[in-house]
C-alpha cells in the first residue's frame, strides 16, 4: 500500500472527492459517524495517512467534523465548493498574512461575539488540549478555533479570507515547514489559544488583537528558526563535500 510522493496530493484529493460524493449521495446521513480510519483506508486501498489528509480536506469544505474521542461525523452545513487559486506563496508569507487578517478579525469578534460563541471556542480549545500534538485531529481543532473566531466577527469577507488562508496551508511543502515550526514552539499550542480566548472573554478588542498577533508572531519566529537550521545543515553539507574533494585531490 505505497503511494508515490509526487502523486500523494492528487490521491488525497481524489479520496476526499470520493467520500464527499458518498456523503452527498446519502450513504451517510447528517450527524452520522463515518467508518473508522482503518476501514476507510481498506475500502479505498490507500494508507491511513492519506485518509487523515482527506478528512482535513473534507472538514475544510464543511462536510465533516472531527470530535475528540468519538470519530468523524457528517455535518449538516456544507460550504459551497470553490476552487481556490494555487498561489505560490511561502510559509512565511502565509503566516504573515494570517497575522494581519486574523488579528483584526479577532479584535472585531471581541466586540460583538455572543456567549454561545465563546462557549464554542471553549469546547474547541478542550479538544485541542486533549490532542496536544500536531496530528490530523489537533490540526482540525486548530483550524476550527481560528475559523470560529472569524465567524464571530460577523463579517463574511473576513471568514472567507481566513478559510482561504487556512486552505493554502495544506500545500505539502508549506505544511511540512509549518509542522516543523510547530515542533519548535516553546509552549504548548493550547497555551497561545487560551490567551486569545481569555482576551475574547474579557471583550477587549485591543488585547484580543494583541494575543492573536503574538501567537502568529511566534509561529513566524519558529519558521525563521527552521530556515536557519536548514541553512546551517546545507552549509555543513557543502563544507563536508569540499573537504572530501580536497582530501581526494591531496592523494593524487
mmCIF file of C-alpha atoms in Angstrom:
data_model
loop_
_atom_site.group_PDB
_atom_site.id
_atom_site.type_symbol
_atom_site.label_atom_id
_atom_site.label_comp_id
_atom_site.label_asym_id
_atom_site.label_seq_id
_atom_site.Cartn_x
_atom_site.Cartn_y
_atom_site.Cartn_z
ATOM 1 C CA UNK A 1 0.000 0.000 0.000
ATOM 2 C CA UNK A 2 2.553 2.562 -1.160
ATOM 3 C CA UNK A 3 1.854 5.944 -2.699
ATOM 4 C CA UNK A 4 4.499 7.809 -4.776
ATOM 5 C CA UNK A 5 5.270 11.183 -3.203
ATOM 6 C CA UNK A 6 4.582 13.002 -6.460
ATOM 7 C CA UNK A 7 1.054 11.609 -6.547
ATOM 8 C CA UNK A 8 0.185 11.942 -2.848
ATOM 9 C CA UNK A 9 -1.538 15.326 -3.132
ATOM 10 C CA UNK A 10 -3.624 14.210 -6.110
ATOM 11 C CA UNK A 11 -4.507 10.955 -4.350
ATOM 12 C CA UNK A 12 -5.793 12.551 -1.140
ATOM 13 C CA UNK A 13 -7.859 14.987 -3.201
ATOM 14 C CA UNK A 14 -9.339 12.043 -5.121
ATOM 15 C CA UNK A 15 -10.169 10.187 -1.902
ATOM 16 C CA UNK A 16 -11.725 13.328 -0.411
ATOM 17 C CA UNK A 17 -13.846 13.735 -3.553
ATOM 18 C CA UNK A 18 -14.982 10.099 -3.418
ATOM 19 C CA UNK A 19 -16.010 10.354 0.233
ATOM 20 C CA UNK A 20 -17.720 13.711 -0.440
ATOM 21 C CA UNK A 21 -19.689 12.123 -3.291
ATOM 22 C CA UNK A 22 -20.788 9.288 -0.988
ATOM 23 C CA UNK A 23 -21.971 11.810 1.593
ATOM 24 C CA UNK A 24 -23.945 13.755 -0.995
ATOM 25 C CA UNK A 25 -25.439 10.514 -2.356
ATOM 26 C CA UNK A 26 -26.776 9.733 1.107
ATOM 27 C CA UNK A 27 -24.503 6.856 2.062
ATOM 28 C CA UNK A 28 -24.020 8.578 5.429
ATOM 29 C CA UNK A 29 -26.694 10.874 6.823
ATOM 30 C CA UNK A 30 -26.194 14.192 8.572
ATOM 31 C CA UNK A 31 -24.895 13.553 12.077
ATOM 32 C CA UNK A 32 -23.808 10.002 11.250
ATOM 33 C CA UNK A 33 -20.328 8.806 12.150
ATOM 34 C CA UNK A 34 -18.050 7.892 9.248
ATOM 35 C CA UNK A 35 -16.355 4.479 9.260
ATOM 36 C CA UNK A 36 -13.055 4.216 11.102
ATOM 37 C CA UNK A 37 -9.829 5.428 9.530
ATOM 38 C CA UNK A 38 -8.712 1.815 9.097
ATOM 39 C CA UNK A 39 -11.963 0.791 7.390
ATOM 40 C CA UNK A 40 -11.877 3.760 5.026
ATOM 41 C CA UNK A 41 -8.239 3.010 4.182
ATOM 42 C CA UNK A 42 -9.144 -0.614 3.396
ATOM 43 C CA UNK A 43 -12.210 0.400 1.349
ATOM 44 C CA UNK A 44 -10.223 2.815 -0.805
ATOM 45 C CA UNK A 45 -6.996 0.780 -0.836
ATOM 46 C CA UNK A 46 -4.873 3.649 0.437
ATOM 47 C CA UNK A 47 -2.806 4.333 3.534
ATOM 48 C CA UNK A 48 -4.243 5.660 6.772
ATOM 49 C CA UNK A 49 -2.224 8.926 6.480
ATOM 50 C CA UNK A 50 -3.954 9.532 3.128
ATOM 51 C CA UNK A 51 -7.345 9.113 4.825
ATOM 52 C CA UNK A 52 -6.287 11.587 7.557
ATOM 53 C CA UNK A 53 -5.338 14.160 4.918
ATOM 54 C CA UNK A 54 -8.639 13.554 3.112
ATOM 55 C CA UNK A 55 -10.508 14.210 6.376
ATOM 56 C CA UNK A 56 -8.727 17.559 6.715
ATOM 57 C CA UNK A 57 -9.829 18.472 3.187
ATOM 58 C CA UNK A 58 -13.423 17.440 3.925
ATOM 59 C CA UNK A 59 -13.532 19.442 7.159
ATOM 60 C CA UNK A 60 -12.182 22.444 5.265
ATOM 61 C CA UNK A 61 -15.112 22.038 2.874
ATOM 62 C CA UNK A 62 -17.524 21.882 5.786
ATOM 63 C CA UNK A 63 -18.665 18.314 5.070
ATOM 64 C CA UNK A 64 -17.377 16.601 8.220
ATOM 65 C CA UNK A 65 -16.353 17.439 11.769
ATOM 66 C CA UNK A 66 -13.860 15.583 13.925
ATOM 67 C CA UNK A 67 -14.953 15.030 17.530
ATOM 68 C CA UNK A 68 -12.305 14.126 20.048
ATOM 69 C CA UNK A 69 -12.539 10.516 21.107
ATOM 70 C CA UNK A 70 -15.668 9.946 19.017
ATOM 71 C CA UNK A 71 -14.521 9.922 15.389
ATOM 72 C CA UNK A 72 -15.510 11.990 12.363
ATOM 73 C CA UNK A 73 -19.151 12.920 11.707
ATOM 74 C CA UNK A 74 -21.109 14.239 8.730
ATOM 75 C CA UNK A 75 -22.141 17.863 9.268
ATOM 76 C CA UNK A 76 -25.389 19.493 8.221
ATOM 77 C CA UNK A 77 -23.987 22.691 6.732
ATOM 78 C CA UNK A 78 -21.505 22.004 3.923
ATOM 79 C CA UNK A 79 -19.926 25.074 2.374
ATOM 80 C CA UNK A 80 -20.145 25.601 -1.389
ATOM 81 C CA UNK A 81 -17.066 24.224 -3.083
ATOM 82 C CA UNK A 82 -14.949 26.964 -4.628
ATOM 83 C CA UNK A 83 -11.620 26.144 -6.202
ATOM 84 C CA UNK A 84 -9.076 28.474 -4.659
ATOM 85 C CA UNK A 85 -6.215 29.572 -6.920
ATOM 86 C CA UNK A 86 -2.973 27.724 -6.239
ATOM 87 C CA UNK A 87 -0.892 30.693 -5.169
ATOM 88 C CA UNK A 88 2.874 30.357 -4.969
ATOM 89 C CA UNK A 89 3.456 31.793 -1.523
ATOM 90 C CA UNK A 90 5.957 30.865 1.158
ATOM 91 C CA UNK A 91 5.013 29.608 4.601
ATOM 92 C CA UNK A 92 6.346 32.892 5.991
ATOM 93 C CA UNK A 93 4.118 34.972 3.677
ATOM 94 C CA UNK A 94 1.134 32.835 4.599
ATOM 95 C CA UNK A 95 1.550 33.268 8.359
ATOM 96 C CA UNK A 96 2.352 36.966 7.944
ATOM 97 C CA UNK A 97 -0.940 37.438 6.069
ATOM 98 C CA UNK A 98 -2.785 35.450 8.737
ATOM 99 C CA UNK A 99 -1.268 37.638 11.453
ATOM 100 C CA UNK A 100 -2.610 40.776 9.769
ATOM 101 C CA UNK A 101 -6.062 39.441 8.839
ATOM 102 C CA UNK A 102 -6.772 37.304 11.895
ATOM 103 C CA UNK A 103 -5.527 39.940 14.312
ATOM 104 C CA UNK A 104 -8.204 42.381 13.187
ATOM 105 C CA UNK A 105 -10.835 39.645 12.877
ATOM 106 C CA UNK A 106 -10.129 38.718 16.495
ATOM 107 C CA UNK A 107 -10.459 42.350 17.619
ATOM 108 C CA UNK A 108 -13.816 42.664 15.863
ATOM 109 C CA UNK A 109 -15.017 39.361 17.319
ATOM 110 C CA UNK A 110 -14.151 40.545 20.838
ATOM 111 C CA UNK A 111 -16.526 43.464 20.394
ATOM 112 C CA UNK A 112 -19.534 41.574 19.022
ATOM 113 C CA UNK A 113 -19.357 37.830 19.761
ATOM 114 C CA UNK A 114 -22.023 36.064 21.802
ATOM 115 C CA UNK A 115 -21.724 33.943 24.934
ATOM 116 C CA UNK A 116 -22.643 30.894 22.854
ATOM 117 C CA UNK A 117 -19.737 31.569 20.500
ATOM 118 C CA UNK A 118 -17.392 31.874 23.481
ATOM 119 C CA UNK A 119 -18.692 28.532 24.741
ATOM 120 C CA UNK A 120 -17.991 27.003 21.324
ATOM 121 C CA UNK A 121 -14.394 28.245 21.438
ATOM 122 C CA UNK A 122 -14.004 26.760 24.911
ATOM 123 C CA UNK A 123 -15.112 23.347 23.628
ATOM 124 C CA UNK A 124 -12.737 23.550 20.661
ATOM 125 C CA UNK A 125 -9.874 24.531 22.956
ATOM 126 C CA UNK A 126 -10.643 21.494 25.107
ATOM 127 C CA UNK A 127 -10.424 19.286 22.011
ATOM 128 C CA UNK A 128 -7.088 20.864 21.149
ATOM 129 C CA UNK A 129 -5.755 20.273 24.665
ATOM 130 C CA UNK A 130 -6.832 16.622 24.534
ATOM 131 C CA UNK A 131 -4.989 16.065 21.265
ATOM 132 C CA UNK A 132 -1.943 18.206 22.283
ATOM 133 C CA UNK A 133 0.128 17.158 19.294
ATOM 134 C CA UNK A 134 0.336 18.182 15.652
ATOM 135 C CA UNK A 135 -1.636 15.273 14.240
ATOM 136 C CA UNK A 136 -4.671 15.465 11.998
ATOM 137 C CA UNK A 137 -7.300 15.956 14.728
ATOM 138 C CA UNK A 138 -5.234 18.612 16.533
ATOM 139 C CA UNK A 139 -4.766 20.397 13.217
ATOM 140 C CA UNK A 140 -8.521 20.307 12.610
ATOM 141 C CA UNK A 141 -9.209 21.710 16.085
ATOM 142 C CA UNK A 142 -6.686 24.490 15.443
ATOM 143 C CA UNK A 143 -8.444 25.420 12.203
ATOM 144 C CA UNK A 144 -11.882 25.232 13.847
ATOM 145 C CA UNK A 145 -10.733 27.636 16.573
ATOM 146 C CA UNK A 146 -9.470 30.264 14.158
ATOM 147 C CA UNK A 147 -12.403 29.997 11.752
ATOM 148 C CA UNK A 148 -14.873 30.186 14.665
ATOM 149 C CA UNK A 149 -13.299 33.485 15.724
ATOM 150 C CA UNK A 150 -13.637 34.828 12.183
ATOM 151 C CA UNK A 151 -17.302 33.765 12.114
ATOM 152 C CA UNK A 152 -17.851 35.500 15.459
ATOM 153 C CA UNK A 153 -16.755 38.762 13.800
ATOM 154 C CA UNK A 154 -19.980 38.596 11.729
ATOM 155 C CA UNK A 155 -18.074 39.667 8.623
ATOM 156 C CA UNK A 156 -18.402 37.221 5.746
ATOM 157 C CA UNK A 157 -15.403 38.643 3.895
ATOM 158 C CA UNK A 158 -13.149 38.033 6.895
ATOM 159 C CA UNK A 159 -14.499 34.493 7.220
ATOM 160 C CA UNK A 160 -13.712 33.768 3.558
ATOM 161 C CA UNK A 161 -10.234 35.263 3.897
ATOM 162 C CA UNK A 162 -9.396 33.223 6.994
ATOM 163 C CA UNK A 163 -10.715 29.999 5.449
ATOM 164 C CA UNK A 164 -8.784 30.590 2.213
ATOM 165 C CA UNK A 165 -5.576 31.305 4.131
ATOM 166 C CA UNK A 166 -6.010 28.029 6.024
ATOM 167 C CA UNK A 167 -6.656 26.185 2.759
ATOM 168 C CA UNK A 168 -3.291 27.423 1.455
ATOM 169 C CA UNK A 169 -1.642 25.759 4.439
ATOM 170 C CA UNK A 170 -2.248 22.270 3.053
ATOM 171 C CA UNK A 171 0.211 22.506 0.153
ATOM 172 C CA UNK A 172 2.760 19.796 1.078
ATOM 173 C CA UNK A 173 5.916 21.949 1.276
ATOM 174 C CA UNK A 174 4.242 24.664 3.344
ATOM 175 C CA UNK A 175 2.594 22.064 5.570
ATOM 176 C CA UNK A 176 5.914 20.348 6.248
ATOM 177 C CA UNK A 177 7.605 23.629 7.233
ATOM 178 C CA UNK A 178 4.703 24.655 9.470
ATOM 179 C CA UNK A 179 4.661 21.278 11.204
ATOM 180 C CA UNK A 180 8.407 21.501 11.826
ATOM 181 C CA UNK A 181 7.958 25.031 13.166
ATOM 182 C CA UNK A 182 5.191 23.736 15.418
ATOM 183 C CA UNK A 183 7.548 21.206 16.968
ATOM 184 C CA UNK A 184 9.913 24.066 17.886
ATOM 185 C CA UNK A 185 7.375 26.052 19.894
ATOM 186 C CA UNK A 186 8.455 26.952 23.432
ATOM 187 C CA UNK A 187 4.998 26.423 24.945
ATOM 188 C CA UNK A 188 2.076 24.136 24.044
ATOM 189 C CA UNK A 189 -0.182 25.338 21.249
ATOM 190 C CA UNK A 190 -3.154 25.359 23.589
ATOM 191 C CA UNK A 191 -1.475 27.989 25.818
ATOM 192 C CA UNK A 192 -1.413 30.541 22.999
ATOM 193 C CA UNK A 193 -5.047 29.857 22.236
ATOM 194 C CA UNK A 194 -6.016 30.140 25.890
ATOM 195 C CA UNK A 195 -4.535 33.655 25.932
ATOM 196 C CA UNK A 196 -6.605 34.539 22.859
ATOM 197 C CA UNK A 197 -9.745 33.098 24.434
ATOM 198 C CA UNK A 198 -9.136 34.987 27.694
ATOM 199 C CA UNK A 199 -8.917 38.276 25.789
ATOM 200 C CA UNK A 200 -12.118 37.459 23.917
ATOM 201 C CA UNK A 201 -13.906 36.611 27.151
ATOM 202 C CA UNK A 202 -12.800 39.978 28.528
ATOM 203 C CA UNK A 203 -14.450 41.606 25.477
ATOM 204 C CA UNK A 204 -11.188 43.523 24.952
ATOM 205 C CA UNK A 205 -10.533 44.137 21.224
ATOM 206 C CA UNK A 206 -7.040 45.526 21.799
ATOM 207 C CA UNK A 207 -5.976 42.584 23.950
ATOM 208 C CA UNK A 208 -7.593 40.114 21.527
ATOM 209 C CA UNK A 209 -5.762 41.583 18.547
ATOM 210 C CA UNK A 210 -2.511 41.541 20.504
ATOM 211 C CA UNK A 211 -2.929 37.934 21.636
ATOM 212 C CA UNK A 212 -3.651 36.725 18.110
ATOM 213 C CA UNK A 213 -0.736 38.660 16.639
ATOM 214 C CA UNK A 214 1.628 37.452 19.347
ATOM 215 C CA UNK A 215 0.551 33.860 18.713
ATOM 216 C CA UNK A 216 1.149 34.080 14.966
ATOM 217 C CA UNK A 217 4.288 36.140 15.532
ATOM 218 C CA UNK A 218 5.698 33.203 17.475
ATOM 219 C CA UNK A 219 4.855 30.936 14.538
ATOM 220 C CA UNK A 220 6.870 33.275 12.293
ATOM 221 C CA UNK A 221 9.813 33.175 14.723
ATOM 222 C CA UNK A 222 9.704 29.376 14.690
ATOM 223 C CA UNK A 223 9.648 29.377 10.886
ATOM 224 C CA UNK A 224 12.752 31.568 10.928
ATOM 225 C CA UNK A 225 14.427 29.097 13.303
ATOM 226 C CA UNK A 226 13.598 26.225 10.921
ATOM 227 C CA UNK A 227 15.009 28.198 7.978
ATOM 228 C CA UNK A 228 18.177 28.933 9.962
ATOM 229 C CA UNK A 229 18.612 25.261 10.890
ATOM 230 C CA UNK A 230 18.152 24.228 7.247
ATOM 231 C CA UNK A 231 20.703 26.824 6.102
ATOM 232 C CA UNK A 232 23.255 25.587 8.656
ATOM 233 C CA UNK A 233 22.697 21.988 7.610
ATOM 234 C CA UNK A 234 23.170 22.899 3.933
ATOM 235 C CA UNK A 235 26.347 24.849 4.755
ATOM 236 C CA UNK A 236 27.785 21.907 6.722
ATOM 237 C CA UNK A 237 26.994 19.556 3.839
ATOM 238 C CA UNK A 238 28.765 21.845 1.339
ATOM 239 C CA UNK A 239 31.809 22.171 3.589
ATOM 240 C CA UNK A 240 31.978 18.412 4.092
ATOM 241 C CA UNK A 241 31.745 17.856 0.347
ATOM 242 C CA UNK A 242 34.529 20.377 -0.183
ATOM 243 C CA UNK A 243 36.710 18.671 2.447
ATOM 244 C CA UNK A 244 36.204 15.300 0.763
ATOM 245 C CA UNK A 245 37.189 16.775 -2.571
ATOM 246 C CA UNK A 246 40.318 18.381 -1.114
ATOM 247 C CA UNK A 247 41.288 15.070 0.510
ATOM 248 C CA UNK A 248 40.867 13.218 -2.783
ATOM 249 C CA UNK A 249 42.959 15.809 -4.610
ATOM 250 C CA UNK A 250 45.681 15.595 -1.950
ATOM 251 C CA UNK A 251 46.068 11.864 -2.646
ATOM 252 C CA UNK A 252 46.830 12.451 -6.339
#
